[in-house]
CSV table of C-alpha atoms in Angstrom, one decimal:
chain,number,residue,atom,x,y,z
T,1,MET,CA,98.7,104.3,105.9
T,2,PHE,CA,97.6,105.6,102.5
T,3,GLY,CA,96.8,103.3,99.7
T,4,LEU,CA,96.9,105.0,96.3
T,5,GLY,CA,94.2,104.2,93.7
T,6,ASN,CA,91.2,105.5,91.8
T,7,PRO,CA,87.7,105.5,93.2
T,8,GLY,CA,84.7,103.7,91.7
T,9,GLU,CA,83.8,100.3,90.5
T,10,LYS,CA,85.3,100.9,87.1
T,11,TYR,CA,88.8,100.9,88.6
T,12,GLU,CA,88.3,98.4,91.4
T,13,LYS,CA,90.5,95.6,90.1
T,14,THR,CA,92.9,97.6,88.0
T,15,ARG,CA,96.6,97.5,88.3
T,16,HIS,CA,96.7,101.1,89.4
T,17,ASN,CA,94.5,100.2,92.4
T,18,ALA,CA,97.1,98.0,94.1
T,19,GLY,CA,97.4,100.5,97.0
T,20,PHE,CA,93.6,100.3,97.6
T,21,LEU,CA,93.7,96.5,97.4
T,22,VAL,CA,96.4,96.3,100.0
T,23,ILE,CA,94.4,98.6,102.3
T,24,ASP,CA,91.4,96.2,101.8
T,25,ALA,CA,93.5,93.2,102.6
T,26,PHE,CA,94.8,94.8,105.8
T,27,ALA,CA,91.3,95.9,106.8
T,28,LYS,CA,90.1,92.3,106.2
T,29,ARG,CA,93.0,90.9,108.3
T,30,HIS,CA,91.9,93.1,111.2
T,31,ARG,CA,88.1,92.8,110.6
T,32,ILE,CA,87.5,96.5,110.1
T,33,GLU,CA,85.8,98.6,107.4
T,34,VAL,CA,87.3,101.5,105.5
T,35,LYS,CA,84.1,103.4,104.8
T,36,GLN,CA,84.0,106.6,106.9
T,37,TYR,CA,84.1,109.6,104.4
T,38,ARG,CA,86.3,112.5,105.5
T,39,TYR,CA,89.0,114.6,103.9
T,40,GLU,CA,88.1,113.5,100.4
T,41,SER,CA,88.9,109.9,101.5
T,42,LEU,CA,87.5,106.7,102.9
T,43,LEU,CA,89.0,106.0,106.3
T,44,GLY,CA,89.2,103.2,108.7
T,45,ARG,CA,90.8,102.9,112.2
T,46,VAL,CA,92.3,100.0,114.1
T,47,LYS,CA,94.3,99.7,117.2
T,48,ILE,CA,97.2,97.3,117.0
T,49,LYS,CA,99.1,96.7,120.3
T,50,GLU,CA,98.3,100.1,121.6
T,51,ARG,CA,99.1,101.8,118.3
T,52,GLU,CA,96.4,103.7,116.5
T,53,VAL,CA,96.5,103.0,112.8
T,54,LEU,CA,94.6,105.1,110.2
T,55,LEU,CA,93.8,103.4,106.9
T,56,VAL,CA,93.1,105.8,104.1
T,57,LYS,CA,91.9,105.5,100.5
T,58,PRO,CA,92.0,109.0,98.9
T,59,LEU,CA,89.1,109.5,96.6
T,60,THR,CA,90.7,112.4,94.7
T,61,TYR,CA,91.9,110.1,91.9
T,62,MET,CA,95.5,109.0,91.7
T,63,ASN,CA,97.1,112.1,90.3
T,64,LEU,CA,95.7,114.3,93.1
T,65,ALA,CA,96.2,111.9,96.1
T,66,GLY,CA,98.6,114.3,97.7
T,67,VAL,CA,95.8,116.9,98.2
T,68,ALA,CA,93.8,114.5,100.5
T,69,ILE,CA,96.9,113.2,102.2
T,70,LYS,CA,98.1,116.7,103.1
T,71,GLN,CA,94.6,117.5,104.5
T,72,ILE,CA,94.7,114.5,106.8
T,73,LEU,CA,98.3,115.0,108.0
T,74,HIS,CA,97.5,118.7,108.8
T,75,SER,CA,94.1,117.9,110.5
T,76,CYS,CA,95.3,114.9,112.5
T,77,ARG,CA,98.8,116.3,113.3
T,78,ILE,CA,100.6,113.4,111.7
T,79,GLY,CA,104.2,113.8,110.7
T,80,VAL,CA,105.4,112.9,107.2
T,81,GLU,CA,107.8,110.3,108.7
T,82,ASP,CA,104.8,108.5,110.4
T,83,ILE,CA,102.9,107.7,107.2
T,84,LEU,CA,103.2,104.8,104.8
T,85,VAL,CA,102.3,105.2,101.1
T,86,ILE,CA,101.3,102.1,99.3
T,87,ASN,CA,101.3,102.1,95.5
T,88,ASP,CA,101.6,100.1,92.3
T,89,ASP,CA,105.0,99.9,90.6
T,90,ALA,CA,105.4,98.9,86.9
T,91,ASP,CA,109.2,98.7,87.5
T,92,LEU,CA,108.8,95.7,89.8
T,93,GLU,CA,107.9,92.3,88.5
T,94,LEU,CA,104.3,91.2,89.0
T,95,GLY,CA,103.7,90.2,92.6
T,96,ARG,CA,107.0,91.5,94.1
T,97,ILE,CA,106.7,94.0,97.0
T,98,LYS,CA,109.4,96.4,98.0
T,99,ILE,CA,109.5,98.6,101.1
T,100,SER,CA,111.7,101.7,101.3
T,101,ARG,CA,112.2,104.5,103.8
T,102,LYS,CA,112.0,107.3,101.2
T,103,GLY,CA,112.7,108.1,97.6
T,104,GLY,CA,111.5,109.9,94.4
T,105,ASP,CA,108.4,109.3,92.4
T,106,ALA,CA,110.0,107.0,89.7
T,107,GLY,CA,107.5,108.5,87.3
T,108,HIS,CA,104.4,107.5,89.3
T,109,LEU,CA,102.1,110.5,89.2
T,110,GLY,CA,100.2,109.6,92.4
T,111,VAL,CA,103.5,109.5,94.4
T,112,ARG,CA,104.6,112.7,92.6
T,113,SER,CA,101.4,114.3,93.9
T,114,VAL,CA,102.1,113.2,97.4
T,115,ILE,CA,105.7,114.5,97.2
T,116,GLU,CA,104.6,117.9,95.9
T,117,ALA,CA,101.7,118.3,98.4
T,118,LEU,CA,103.9,117.4,101.4
T,119,GLY,CA,107.1,119.1,100.1
T,120,SER,CA,109.0,116.0,101.1
T,121,ARG,CA,110.3,112.7,99.7
T,122,ASP,CA,111.1,111.5,103.2
T,123,PHE,CA,108.1,109.1,103.8
T,124,PRO,CA,108.1,105.3,103.8
T,125,ARG,CA,106.6,103.4,100.9
T,126,LEU,CA,105.4,99.9,100.1
T,127,ARG,CA,105.4,99.3,96.4
T,128,VAL,CA,103.5,96.5,94.8
T,129,GLY,CA,104.9,95.1,91.5
T,130,ILE,CA,102.5,95.0,88.6
T,131,GLY,CA,105.1,94.4,85.8
T,132,ARG,CA,105.6,96.2,82.5
T,133,PRO,CA,103.1,96.2,79.6
T,134,ASP,CA,103.7,94.3,76.5
T,135,GLU,CA,105.1,96.0,73.4
T,136,GLY,CA,102.6,98.4,71.9
T,137,ILE,CA,100.6,99.1,75.0
T,138,SER,CA,101.1,102.4,76.7
T,139,LEU,CA,101.9,102.4,80.5
T,140,ARG,CA,98.9,104.8,81.0
T,141,GLU,CA,96.6,102.3,79.3
T,142,TYR,CA,98.2,99.3,81.1
T,143,VAL,CA,97.8,100.6,84.6
T,144,LEU,CA,94.1,101.3,84.1
T,145,GLU,CA,93.4,97.8,82.8
T,146,GLU,CA,92.1,95.1,85.1
T,147,PHE,CA,94.6,92.4,86.1
T,148,THR,CA,94.3,89.4,83.8
T,149,PRO,CA,92.8,86.3,85.5
T,150,GLU,CA,96.3,84.8,85.7
T,151,GLU,CA,97.7,88.0,87.2
T,152,TRP,CA,94.7,88.2,89.6
T,153,GLU,CA,95.5,84.7,90.9
T,154,VAL,CA,99.0,85.8,91.7
T,155,MET,CA,97.9,89.1,93.3
T,156,GLN,CA,95.3,87.4,95.5
T,157,LYS,CA,98.4,86.0,97.4
T,158,VAL,CA,100.4,89.3,97.2
T,159,PHE,CA,97.8,91.6,98.8
T,160,PRO,CA,97.6,89.6,102.1
T,161,ARG,CA,101.4,89.3,102.1
T,162,ALA,CA,101.7,93.1,101.7
T,163,ALA,CA,99.2,93.5,104.5
T,164,GLU,CA,101.4,91.3,106.6
T,165,ALA,CA,104.4,93.5,105.7
T,166,VAL,CA,102.5,96.6,106.8
T,167,GLU,CA,101.7,95.0,110.1
T,168,THR,CA,105.4,94.2,110.5
T,169,ILE,CA,106.3,97.8,109.9
T,170,ILE,CA,103.8,98.9,112.5
T,171,LEU,CA,104.9,96.4,115.2
T,172,GLU,CA,108.6,95.7,114.5
T,173,GLY,CA,109.7,98.7,112.4
T,174,ILE,CA,110.6,99.3,108.8
T,175,GLU,CA,114.1,97.8,109.0
T,176,ARG,CA,112.7,94.4,110.1
T,177,ALA,CA,110.0,94.6,107.4
T,178,MET,CA,112.5,95.5,104.7
T,179,SER,CA,114.7,92.5,105.7
T,180,SER,CA,111.8,90.1,105.8
T,181,PHE,CA,109.8,91.2,102.7
T,182,ASN,CA,112.1,92.9,100.2
């Protein structure tokens, strides 16, 4: 599973780092660390009911995430259909999660990078709603801002729920996860 975000303390609690924050929640749930550096990414591994799961936080910055993901898929011989990309989504209301089998980039430059690098739109996604910016604030500026304290309080419940959705995808399949979490 690949969480999209930007590396560094400056971006740690920003809206654009929702993918990283879900990876962190999943890692916490399974008591593992995501800190091995390889393929321009931080990696963690866990076995869940005989299934090997690779947790990835690409460090290439959001708009080049596809570069790291392509390296990992090629080196580890993972099929596009066997990945899950987790990203923020300004078109979803704050705190909502949505799972889909495939799709376009919906204007998300990180997802666009993945699609271009893999040459495919046919990979599952889990999108985390961050809501739209207020009038007068650009989307680019909005996604790079930290969550407000009120938003952060909401998201502290969302990240573990998203991690639970990921686990459901792994153990019971995407259809079950979509019917339970969308």
